[in-house]
Structure formats: structure tokens, C-alpha cells
CSV table of C-alpha atoms in Angstrom, one decimal:
chain,number,residue,atom,x,y,z
G,1,UNK,CA,0.1,-0.1,0.1
G,2,UNK,CA,0.7,3.6,-0.6
G,3,UNK,CA,0.8,5.4,2.4
G,4,UNK,CA,0.7,9.6,2.3
G,5,UNK,CA,1.6,11.0,5.7
G,6,UNK,CA,0.8,14.5,6.5
G,7,UNK,CA,2.9,16.0,9.3
G,8,UNK,CA,4.7,18.6,10.8
G,9,UNK,CA,7.7,16.0,11.3
G,10,UNK,CA,10.8,16.6,9.0
G,11,UNK,CA,13.6,14.2,8.3
G,12,UNK,CA,16.0,14.1,11.1
G,13,UNK,CA,18.8,15.8,9.3
G,14,UNK,CA,16.5,18.9,8.8
G,15,UNK,CA,15.3,18.7,12.6
G,16,UNK,CA,19.0,19.0,13.3
G,17,UNK,CA,19.6,21.7,11.8
G,18,UNK,CA,16.1,23.8,12.5
G,19,UNK,CA,17.6,22.9,16.1
G,20,UNK,CA,21.1,24.4,15.4
G,21,UNK,CA,19.5,27.4,13.3
G,22,UNK,CA,16.9,28.3,16.1
G,23,UNK,CA,17.0,30.6,18.7
G,24,UNK,CA,13.7,29.1,20.3
G,25,UNK,CA,14.6,25.2,20.3
G,26,UNK,CA,11.4,23.4,18.7
G,27,UNK,CA,9.9,20.8,21.2
G,28,UNK,CA,11.1,17.5,19.8
G,29,UNK,CA,8.4,15.0,21.2
G,30,UNK,CA,6.2,15.5,18.1
G,31,UNK,CA,9.2,15.1,15.6
G,32,UNK,CA,10.4,12.1,17.3
G,33,UNK,CA,7.1,10.3,17.7
G,34,UNK,CA,6.1,10.6,14.1
G,35,UNK,CA,9.8,10.0,13.1
G,36,UNK,CA,9.3,6.7,14.8
G,37,UNK,CA,6.0,5.8,13.4
G,38,UNK,CA,6.7,6.8,9.9
G,39,UNK,CA,9.9,4.6,9.8
G,40,UNK,CA,8.0,1.7,11.2
G,41,UNK,CA,5.4,1.8,8.7
G,42,UNK,CA,7.9,2.1,6.0
G,43,UNK,CA,9.4,-1.3,6.6
G,44,UNK,CA,5.7,-2.5,5.5
G,45,UNK,CA,4.3,-0.3,3.2
G,46,UNK,CA,5.2,2.4,0.6
G,47,UNK,CA,5.8,5.5,2.4
G,48,UNK,CA,6.2,9.2,1.5
G,49,UNK,CA,5.8,12.2,3.4
G,50,UNK,CA,4.1,15.8,3.0
G,51,UNK,CA,6.0,17.9,5.7
G,52,UNK,CA,4.6,21.1,6.6
G,53,UNK,CA,6.8,22.9,9.3
G,54,UNK,CA,5.4,24.6,11.5
G,55,UNK,CA,6.1,28.7,11.9
G,56,UNK,CA,6.9,29.6,15.8
G,57,UNK,CA,8.4,32.9,17.1
G,58,UNK,CA,12.0,32.3,17.6
G,59,UNK,CA,12.2,29.1,15.2
G,60,UNK,CA,14.2,29.2,12.1
G,61,UNK,CA,13.2,27.5,9.2
G,62,UNK,CA,15.8,27.7,6.4
G,63,UNK,CA,14.4,27.3,2.4
G,64,UNK,CA,15.1,23.5,2.5
G,65,UNK,CA,14.6,20.9,-1.0
G,66,UNK,CA,13.2,17.6,-0.6
G,67,UNK,CA,15.4,14.9,0.6
G,68,UNK,CA,14.9,11.4,2.1
G,69,UNK,CA,15.3,9.4,5.9
G,70,UNK,CA,16.3,6.1,5.2
G,71,UNK,CA,13.8,4.9,2.4
G,72,UNK,CA,11.2,7.3,3.1
G,73,UNK,CA,11.2,10.5,0.6
G,74,UNK,CA,9.9,14.1,2.6
G,75,UNK,CA,8.2,16.3,0.3
G,76,UNK,CA,8.6,20.2,2.1
G,77,UNK,CA,5.5,22.7,1.5
G,78,UNK,CA,6.4,26.6,1.4
G,79,UNK,CA,6.4,28.1,4.5
G,80,UNK,CA,5.4,32.1,4.7
G,81,UNK,CA,4.0,33.5,7.6
G,82,UNK,CA,2.0,36.1,6.6
G,83,UNK,CA,-1.9,36.1,7.6
G,84,UNK,CA,-2.7,35.9,3.8
G,85,UNK,CA,-0.7,32.8,3.0
G,86,UNK,CA,-2.2,31.1,6.2
G,87,UNK,CA,-5.5,31.9,5.2
G,88,UNK,CA,-6.1,31.5,1.2
G,89,UNK,CA,-3.0,29.6,0.5
G,90,UNK,CA,-1.4,27.5,2.9
G,91,UNK,CA,-4.0,24.7,2.6
G,92,UNK,CA,-3.8,24.4,-1.4
G,93,UNK,CA,0.2,24.0,-1.0
G,94,UNK,CA,-0.5,21.1,0.8
G,95,UNK,CA,-3.3,19.6,-1.2
G,96,UNK,CA,-1.3,20.4,-4.2
G,97,UNK,CA,2.0,18.6,-2.8
G,98,UNK,CA,-0.4,15.7,-2.2
G,99,UNK,CA,-2.4,15.0,-5.4
G,100,UNK,CA,1.0,15.3,-7.4
G,101,UNK,CA,1.7,11.8,-4.9
G,102,UNK,CA,-1.4,10.1,-5.8
G,103,UNK,CA,-1.2,11.1,-9.6
G,104,UNK,CA,2.1,9.4,-9.3
G,105,UNK,CA,0.3,6.2,-7.9
G,106,UNK,CA,-3.0,6.7,-10.1
G,107,UNK,CA,-4.6,7.4,-7.2
G,108,UNK,CA,-4.6,3.6,-6.6
G,109,UNK,CA,-3.9,1.4,-3.3
G,110,UNK,CA,-3.5,4.4,-1.6
G,111,UNK,CA,-4.1,6.1,1.6
G,112,UNK,CA,-3.9,9.4,3.5
G,113,UNK,CA,-2.6,9.2,7.3
G,114,UNK,CA,-2.7,13.0,8.9
G,115,UNK,CA,-1.6,14.7,12.6
G,116,UNK,CA,-5.0,16.3,13.1
G,117,UNK,CA,-3.7,18.8,15.8
G,118,UNK,CA,-2.2,20.9,12.5
G,119,UNK,CA,-5.1,22.9,11.2
G,120,UNK,CA,-4.2,23.0,7.5
G,121,UNK,CA,-2.9,19.6,6.8
G,122,UNK,CA,-6.1,18.6,8.4
G,123,UNK,CA,-8.1,20.8,6.0
G,124,UNK,CA,-6.4,19.3,3.2
G,125,UNK,CA,-6.7,15.7,3.9
G,126,UNK,CA,-10.6,16.4,4.3
G,127,UNK,CA,-10.8,18.0,1.0
G,128,UNK,CA,-8.6,15.5,-0.9
G,129,UNK,CA,-11.1,12.9,0.7
G,130,UNK,CA,-13.4,14.9,-0.1
G,131,UNK,CA,-12.5,15.4,-4.1
G,132,UNK,CA,-10.6,11.8,-4.7
G,133,UNK,CA,-12.3,9.6,-2.7
G,134,UNK,CA,-9.1,8.7,-1.0
G,135,UNK,CA,-9.6,7.4,3.0
G,136,UNK,CA,-7.6,9.4,5.6
G,137,UNK,CA,-6.7,8.2,8.9
G,138,UNK,CA,-6.2,10.4,11.6
G,139,UNK,CA,-3.6,10.3,14.2
G,140,UNK,CA,-4.9,11.4,17.5
G,141,UNK,CA,-1.7,12.3,20.3
G,142,UNK,CA,-3.2,14.9,22.6
G,143,UNK,CA,-6.8,16.5,23.3
G,144,UNK,CA,-7.0,19.7,21.3
G,145,UNK,CA,-8.2,21.2,24.4
G,146,UNK,CA,-5.2,20.6,26.3
G,147,UNK,CA,-2.9,22.6,24.0
G,148,UNK,CA,-1.2,26.0,24.7
G,149,UNK,CA,-2.8,29.0,23.5
G,150,UNK,CA,-5.3,27.5,21.5
G,151,UNK,CA,-8.5,28.8,21.7
G,152,UNK,CA,-11.6,26.8,23.0
G,153,UNK,CA,-13.3,27.5,19.2
G,154,UNK,CA,-10.2,26.0,17.6
G,155,UNK,CA,-10.4,23.2,19.8
G,156,UNK,CA,-14.1,22.2,19.0
G,157,UNK,CA,-13.7,22.6,15.2
G,158,UNK,CA,-10.4,20.4,15.2
G,159,UNK,CA,-12.6,18.0,17.1
G,160,UNK,CA,-15.5,17.8,14.6
G,161,UNK,CA,-13.4,18.0,11.5
G,162,UNK,CA,-11.8,15.0,13.1
G,163,UNK,CA,-14.9,13.1,13.4
G,164,UNK,CA,-15.3,13.0,9.4
G,165,UNK,CA,-12.6,11.1,8.9
G,166,UNK,CA,-12.5,7.4,8.5
G,167,UNK,CA,-10.7,5.5,11.0
G,168,UNK,CA,-8.0,6.5,13.7
G,169,UNK,CA,-4.5,5.8,15.2
G,170,UNK,CA,-4.6,7.1,19.1
G,171,UNK,CA,-2.6,6.6,21.9
G,172,UNK,CA,-5.1,5.7,24.1
G,173,UNK,CA,-9.3,5.4,24.8
G,174,UNK,CA,-9.2,8.4,26.8
G,175,UNK,CA,-8.3,10.5,23.6
G,176,UNK,CA,-11.3,8.7,21.5
G,177,UNK,CA,-13.6,9.6,24.0
G,178,UNK,CA,-12.2,13.0,23.8
G,179,UNK,CA,-12.9,13.4,20.5
G,180,UNK,CA,-16.2,11.7,20.8
G,181,UNK,CA,-15.2,9.2,18.7
G,182,UNK,CA,-17.5,5.6,18.4
G,183,UNK,CA,-18.4,2.9,15.9
G,184,UNK,CA,-15.3,3.9,13.7
G,185,UNK,CA,-11.9,1.5,13.2
G,186,UNK,CA,-9.3,2.4,15.5
G,187,UNK,CA,-6.1,1.0,16.3
G,188,UNK,CA,-4.6,2.0,19.9
G,189,UNK,CA,-0.9,1.9,20.7
G,190,UNK,CA,0.5,4.0,23.7
G,191,UNK,CA,4.2,4.6,21.3
G,192,UNK,CA,6.8,2.8,19.3
G,193,UNK,CA,10.3,2.4,20.4
G,194,UNK,CA,13.2,2.1,17.9
G,195,UNK,CA,15.9,-0.2,17.7
G,196,UNK,CA,18.6,2.0,19.6
G,197,UNK,CA,22.6,1.4,18.9
G,198,UNK,CA,25.4,0.9,21.9
G,199,UNK,CA,26.8,4.8,22.9
G,200,UNK,CA,29.9,5.5,24.4
G,201,UNK,CA,29.7,6.5,28.0
G,202,UNK,CA,29.8,10.0,28.8
G,203,UNK,CA,32.3,11.7,31.3
G,204,UNK,CA,29.3,12.6,33.7
G,205,UNK,CA,30.1,10.4,36.8
G,206,UNK,CA,27.3,8.3,38.4
G,207,UNK,CA,24.2,10.1,37.8
G,208,UNK,CA,20.1,9.9,37.4
G,209,UNK,CA,18.6,11.5,34.4
G,210,UNK,CA,15.5,13.2,33.7
G,211,UNK,CA,14.7,14.4,29.6
G,212,UNK,CA,11.5,15.9,28.9
G,213,UNK,CA,9.9,19.8,29.2
G,214,UNK,CA,10.9,21.7,32.2
G,215,UNK,CA,7.6,22.5,33.5
G,216,UNK,CA,6.5,22.6,37.3
G,217,UNK,CA,3.5,20.7,36.5
G,218,UNK,CA,5.5,17.5,35.2
G,219,UNK,CA,7.0,17.2,38.8
G,220,UNK,CA,10.4,18.8,37.3
G,221,UNK,CA,11.0,21.3,40.3
G,222,UNK,CA,9.9,18.7,42.8
G,223,UNK,CA,12.7,16.3,41.2
G,224,UNK,CA,15.2,18.7,41.7
G,225,UNK,CA,14.1,20.3,44.9
G,226,UNK,CA,14.5,16.8,46.3
G,227,UNK,CA,18.1,16.4,46.1
G,228,UNK,CA,18.6,19.4,48.0
G,229,UNK,CA,18.6,16.9,51.4
G,230,UNK,CA,19.7,14.0,49.4
G,231,UNK,CA,23.1,12.9,51.0
G,232,UNK,CA,24.7,10.9,48.3
G,233,UNK,CA,27.5,11.0,45.9
G,234,UNK,CA,25.3,10.8,42.6
G,235,UNK,CA,24.6,13.7,40.0
G,236,UNK,CA,20.9,14.3,38.3
G,237,UNK,CA,21.3,15.1,34.8
G,238,UNK,CA,18.6,17.5,33.5
G,239,UNK,CA,17.8,17.4,29.4
G,240,UNK,CA,15.3,19.6,27.6
G,241,UNK,CA,13.4,23.1,27.6
G,242,UNK,CA,11.0,25.2,29.4
G,243,UNK,CA,10.6,27.9,32.2
G,244,UNK,CA,12.4,25.8,34.8
G,245,UNK,CA,15.5,26.2,33.3
G,246,UNK,CA,16.7,29.1,34.6
G,247,UNK,CA,15.6,27.9,37.8
G,248,UNK,CA,17.5,24.5,37.4
G,249,UNK,CA,20.8,26.2,36.2
G,250,UNK,CA,20.5,28.7,39.4
G,251,UNK,CA,20.3,25.9,41.3
G,252,UNK,CA,23.4,23.9,39.8
G,253,UNK,CA,25.4,26.7,40.5
G,254,UNK,CA,24.6,26.2,44.4
G,255,UNK,CA,24.6,22.3,44.3
G,256,UNK,CA,27.4,21.0,41.6
G,257,UNK,CA,25.5,17.6,41.3
G,258,UNK,CA,22.5,18.9,39.3
G,259,UNK,CA,23.9,19.3,35.7
G,260,UNK,CA,21.8,21.1,33.4
G,261,UNK,CA,22.5,19.9,29.6
G,262,UNK,CA,20.0,22.0,27.7
G,263,UNK,CA,17.8,20.5,24.9
G,264,UNK,CA,20.4,17.6,23.2
G,265,UNK,CA,19.9,15.8,19.9
G,266,UNK,CA,17.7,12.2,20.1
G,267,UNK,CA,21.1,10.2,19.9
G,268,UNK,CA,23.0,12.4,22.8
G,269,UNK,CA,19.8,11.6,24.7
G,270,UNK,CA,19.6,8.1,24.3
G,271,UNK,CA,23.1,7.9,25.1
G,272,UNK,CA,22.9,9.8,28.6
G,273,UNK,CA,19.6,7.4,28.9
G,274,UNK,CA,21.6,4.6,28.7
G,275,UNK,CA,24.2,4.9,30.9
G,276,UNK,CA,22.6,6.5,33.7
G,277,UNK,CA,22.1,4.3,37.0
G,278,UNK,CA,18.2,5.2,36.8
G,279,UNK,CA,16.2,7.7,34.8
G,280,UNK,CA,13.4,9.2,36.5
G,281,UNK,CA,9.6,10.2,35.6
G,282,UNK,CA,8.3,12.7,38.4
G,283,UNK,CA,5.1,13.6,36.6
G,284,UNK,CA,2.2,13.6,39.3
G,285,UNK,CA,-0.8,11.6,38.3
G,286,UNK,CA,-3.8,13.6,36.7
G,287,UNK,CA,-7.1,11.2,36.2
G,288,UNK,CA,-8.0,13.1,32.9
G,289,UNK,CA,-4.6,14.0,31.5
G,290,UNK,CA,-3.6,10.1,32.4
G,291,UNK,CA,-6.5,8.5,30.4
G,292,UNK,CA,-5.6,10.7,27.4
G,293,UNK,CA,-1.8,10.2,27.3
G,294,UNK,CA,1.1,8.2,28.3
G,295,UNK,CA,4.4,10.1,29.1
G,296,UNK,CA,6.4,9.6,25.8
G,297,UNK,CA,9.6,9.7,27.8
G,298,UNK,CA,8.6,6.9,29.5
G,299,UNK,CA,8.9,4.1,26.7
G,300,UNK,CA,12.5,5.4,25.7
G,301,UNK,CA,13.5,5.0,29.1
G,302,UNK,CA,12.2,1.5,29.5
G,303,UNK,CA,14.1,0.5,26.5
G,304,UNK,CA,17.0,2.0,27.6
G,305,UNK,CA,18.6,-1.0,29.6
G,306,UNK,CA,19.1,0.3,32.8
G,307,UNK,CA,16.4,0.8,35.6
G,308,UNK,CA,13.9,3.5,35.5
G,309,UNK,CA,11.8,5.1,38.5
G,310,UNK,CA,8.7,6.6,37.9
G,311,UNK,CA,5.2,7.9,39.2
G,312,UNK,CA,2.5,5.2,38.8
G,313,UNK,CA,0.9,6.4,35.7
G,314,UNK,CA,-2.0,3.5,35.4
G,315,UNK,CA,-1.5,2.1,32.1
G,316,UNK,CA,2.2,1.6,32.7
G,317,UNK,CA,1.7,0.6,36.1
G,318,UNK,CA,-0.6,-2.3,34.6
G,319,UNK,CA,1.7,-3.3,32.4
G,320,UNK,CA,5.2,-2.7,34.1
G,321,UNK,CA,4.5,-3.6,37.6
G,322,UNK,CA,7.1,-5.7,38.5
G,323,UNK,CA,9.8,-3.8,36.6
G,324,UNK,CA,9.8,-0.2,37.6
G,325,UNK,CA,10.9,1.3,41.1
G,326,UNK,CA,7.5,3.3,41.7
G,327,UNK,CA,7.0,6.5,43.4
G,328,UNK,CA,4.3,6.9,45.7
G,329,UNK,CA,4.5,10.4,46.7
G,330,UNK,CA,5.2,13.1,44.2
G,331,UNK,CA,6.6,15.5,46.4
G,332,UNK,CA,10.3,16.1,46.9
G,333,UNK,CA,10.3,14.6,50.1
G,334,UNK,CA,8.7,11.6,48.5
G,335,UNK,CA,10.6,11.5,45.1
G,336,UNK,CA,13.9,11.7,47.4
G,337,UNK,CA,12.6,8.5,49.2
G,338,UNK,CA,11.9,6.8,45.5
G,339,UNK,CA,15.6,7.4,44.9
G,340,UNK,CA,17.0,6.2,48.3
G,341,UNK,CA,15.0,2.9,47.6
G,342,UNK,CA,16.3,2.7,44.4
G,343,UNK,CA,20.0,3.3,45.7
G,344,UNK,CA,19.7,0.3,48.7
G,345,UNK,CA,18.2,-1.9,46.3
G,346,UNK,CA,20.6,-4.6,45.4
G,347,UNK,CA,22.4,-4.7,42.0
G,348,UNK,CA,20.7,-8.1,41.0
G,349,UNK,CA,17.3,-6.5,41.6
G,350,UNK,CA,18.2,-3.9,39.6
G,351,UNK,CA,19.4,-5.5,36.7
G,352,UNK,CA,16.6,-7.8,36.9
G,353,UNK,CA,14.2,-5.1,36.5
G,354,UNK,CA,16.1,-3.1,33.7
G,355,UNK,CA,16.4,-6.2,31.5
G,356,UNK,CA,12.6,-7.1,32.2
G,357,UNK,CA,11.3,-3.9,31.0
G,358,UNK,CA,13.5,-3.6,28.1
G,359,UNK,CA,12.5,-7.1,26.7
G,360,UNK,CA,8.8,-6.2,27.1
G,361,UNK,CA,9.0,-2.8,26.2
G,362,UNK,CA,10.3,-4.0,22.8
G,363,UNK,CA,8.1,-6.8,22.3
G,364,UNK,CA,5.2,-4.8,22.9
G,365,UNK,CA,6.1,-1.2,21.2
G,366,UNK,CA,8.7,-2.4,18.8
G,367,UNK,CA,9.1,-0.6,15.6
G,368,UNK,CA,8.6,-4.0,13.5
G,369,UNK,CA,6.0,-4.9,16.0
G,370,UNK,CA,4.1,-1.6,16.0
G,371,UNK,CA,4.8,-1.3,12.5
G,372,UNK,CA,3.0,-4.7,11.1
G,373,UNK,CA,0.1,-3.8,13.3
G,374,UNK,CA,-0.4,-0.5,12.1
G,375,UNK,CA,0.2,-1.9,8.4
G,376,UNK,CA,-2.3,-4.7,8.8
G,377,UNK,CA,-4.7,-1.8,10.1
G,378,UNK,CA,-4.3,0.6,7.3
G,379,UNK,CA,-4.5,-1.8,4.7
G,380,UNK,CA,-7.7,-3.0,5.9
G,381,UNK,CA,-9.1,0.2,4.4
G,382,UNK,CA,-7.8,-0.9,1.4
G,383,UNK,CA,-9.4,-4.1,1.4
G,384,UNK,CA,-12.7,-2.9,1.9
G,385,UNK,CA,-12.8,-0.2,-0.7
G,386,UNK,CA,-11.9,-2.6,-3.3
């Protein structure tokens, strides 16, 4: 089958260039998720990407030409920041680029997959579906009402338009409920982990690592504060970007065990995680949020081959109950206790938990496993239309 993927994700090389040339670093979570999904599908189907890079203040989008990432072609639409372009031309640019690819396949055995949270990608997909009868599958990664700087009117329109699609790839049942979707084909998966090479250890001493967005609501302040009274000769390595970066940097000037390394590339992040004593997820529980999302960093932690310390996200606790050092209390004192419990456990137990977690996460969420399942789901739309 020919899969045309409409996304803001780019090839790895282009994303690296955007990061290196921008004053404000773009959040890598969307890039990383879609890159993994696209690569997983490329093992089983012919995939081409129409990439519409989102413009944001402080993010530099240099002129680029179409390129490839492994076996996947990336076609980049034009970017202009004028309001006229965004309202009247942007959608048509995406449609024209996509239809050109469809024409090369004579519109046969083709399907469109779209990131529904990108307005004009969704609008373009709906126009192509209406005009050419191509099935369109939406990817649900977040509730639009949870997005920063998004009006309720915008979120409502996104949900209403998404309901017109033919099927859905979603991270949780809760997202289906948030979009009011029932009775249409869906494929639910918590995420994807890719094969990770072994990297050379960085000279950071013994450390516990965190990688993610630096927000107090995600438990990051309590995490760094937990080190204040921790009488241990280990470091806390923080990777990421967000409002707490100044707080963490200042704390590191007084407590040299707190090492803030800013936002690093995906492979450098994998390297840090791979050689940690443990990786930690301090995000407090939130009933609504936990039903609709899975901490994306957690699957990478579990795949790293070293122990994971985490709060009890319901779904992950269900799947990895005996494979993680769980945090019962998300206060700074509670996180400190969880770290001490981990440090005081035997090396045999640490190794057992880490290897069990890695084996399980790859068996359930590995690229080949999820790629095959999602490919089968997408191909069912082709069969139903034949």
C-alpha cells in the first residue's frame, strides 16, 4: 500500500538543522513520535511524507529541498508567515503536493494518514478525501483542549473536523472519548520504541537522568528540589527545555551535582539515558490527563536497558508493575525517598528489573511489532474499498 503521511515532522537531518539555527529550540516530542511511526510503517509499506513545518517565534525555518530519510521521501511545502498565505494558500499548497504524489500512483492502493492537530494538514486531508475518495486516517496524540495558546473555538472545530475521517490511530481510549469518536475503526497503541545502538559513555560520573519538558506541573521542580537533602555522591542530569531552565541552572551553581545540559539531539539523549544509574519520570498523577496521554519519555526509559523510577501512570503501572521503581508520593520528599529506595536495592534486583522492562517494551512497542500491526490496520481500508 502507498501511505501518504501529512505531518509537521521532518527528516532527522532537517530537524537537526532547524535546531542548530534557531534561537528557540522546538519541542522534539512531536518530531520524535512521528519519525518513529513513519519509520515503523516504512518496513511494510511504501511511505511518502508531506511535511508542513510549523512556524513559531524564534524558530528558524531555512529554505530546504525535498530529501529522504532512509527509504522514506520527504516533500516540504512552502512556509510563509503572512496571514494571507496561512488563510488562503497554505491548505492549497499541501493539497497540491499530496495530489501530485497520488497522481504518481494513479490514485491506486493509497491512503492518507494525518496529524489532526495541525489545522491546514487536517483541512487538506478532508478536501482530498472529498474530491478523490481517498481514505483518511487521523492520528490522535493529544486533546486539542489541552494545547497551549489554543482557543476553545479552535479546539471544537478540530474535534468536529476530525470526526469526519475514516479511522484513527490513537495513543489511548481516553483520546477517543475526548474526540467523541465511536463506531469507527481504531488502532490503539501507547507508542513506539526504535532500535537504539550502544553509545560511548559521557564523563558525567554516576547520575540519575531526566529528559523532557521543564515544567513544574510535570514534577520537575520537585525532582530537582529532592536533591537538596539527598546525601549521596551522585549527580542529577537534566535534559530539556522550558520555564524551569533558569531555576535549574541557578540551583546547579550552588549544588554541583545538578547538571543541566539543555536540550540535546535524540541520539545524545539516548546516550545519556543508556548510561544512567536510572532514568526518572516525576510527573504527578492526573486522572484526566492520564486517561488521554502516556508520558512519551517512559517508553524510551524502559528501552534503555537501565532501571526506571516513575510515578504510577495507570496504564504503564498495569504493564510494568514489577519492572519499575515506583514513586508513591510526588512531593520532593517522596521523590527523594523513591531515589533512596532505588539506591539501596541490590544490583541483582536493578539488573533484573531493567532487563525485564527492556524485553517487554520491545516485545509490545518495537518498531517492527507496531509497524506490522498498524500496517495491517491501514491495509484493511484498501481491502474494504476493493
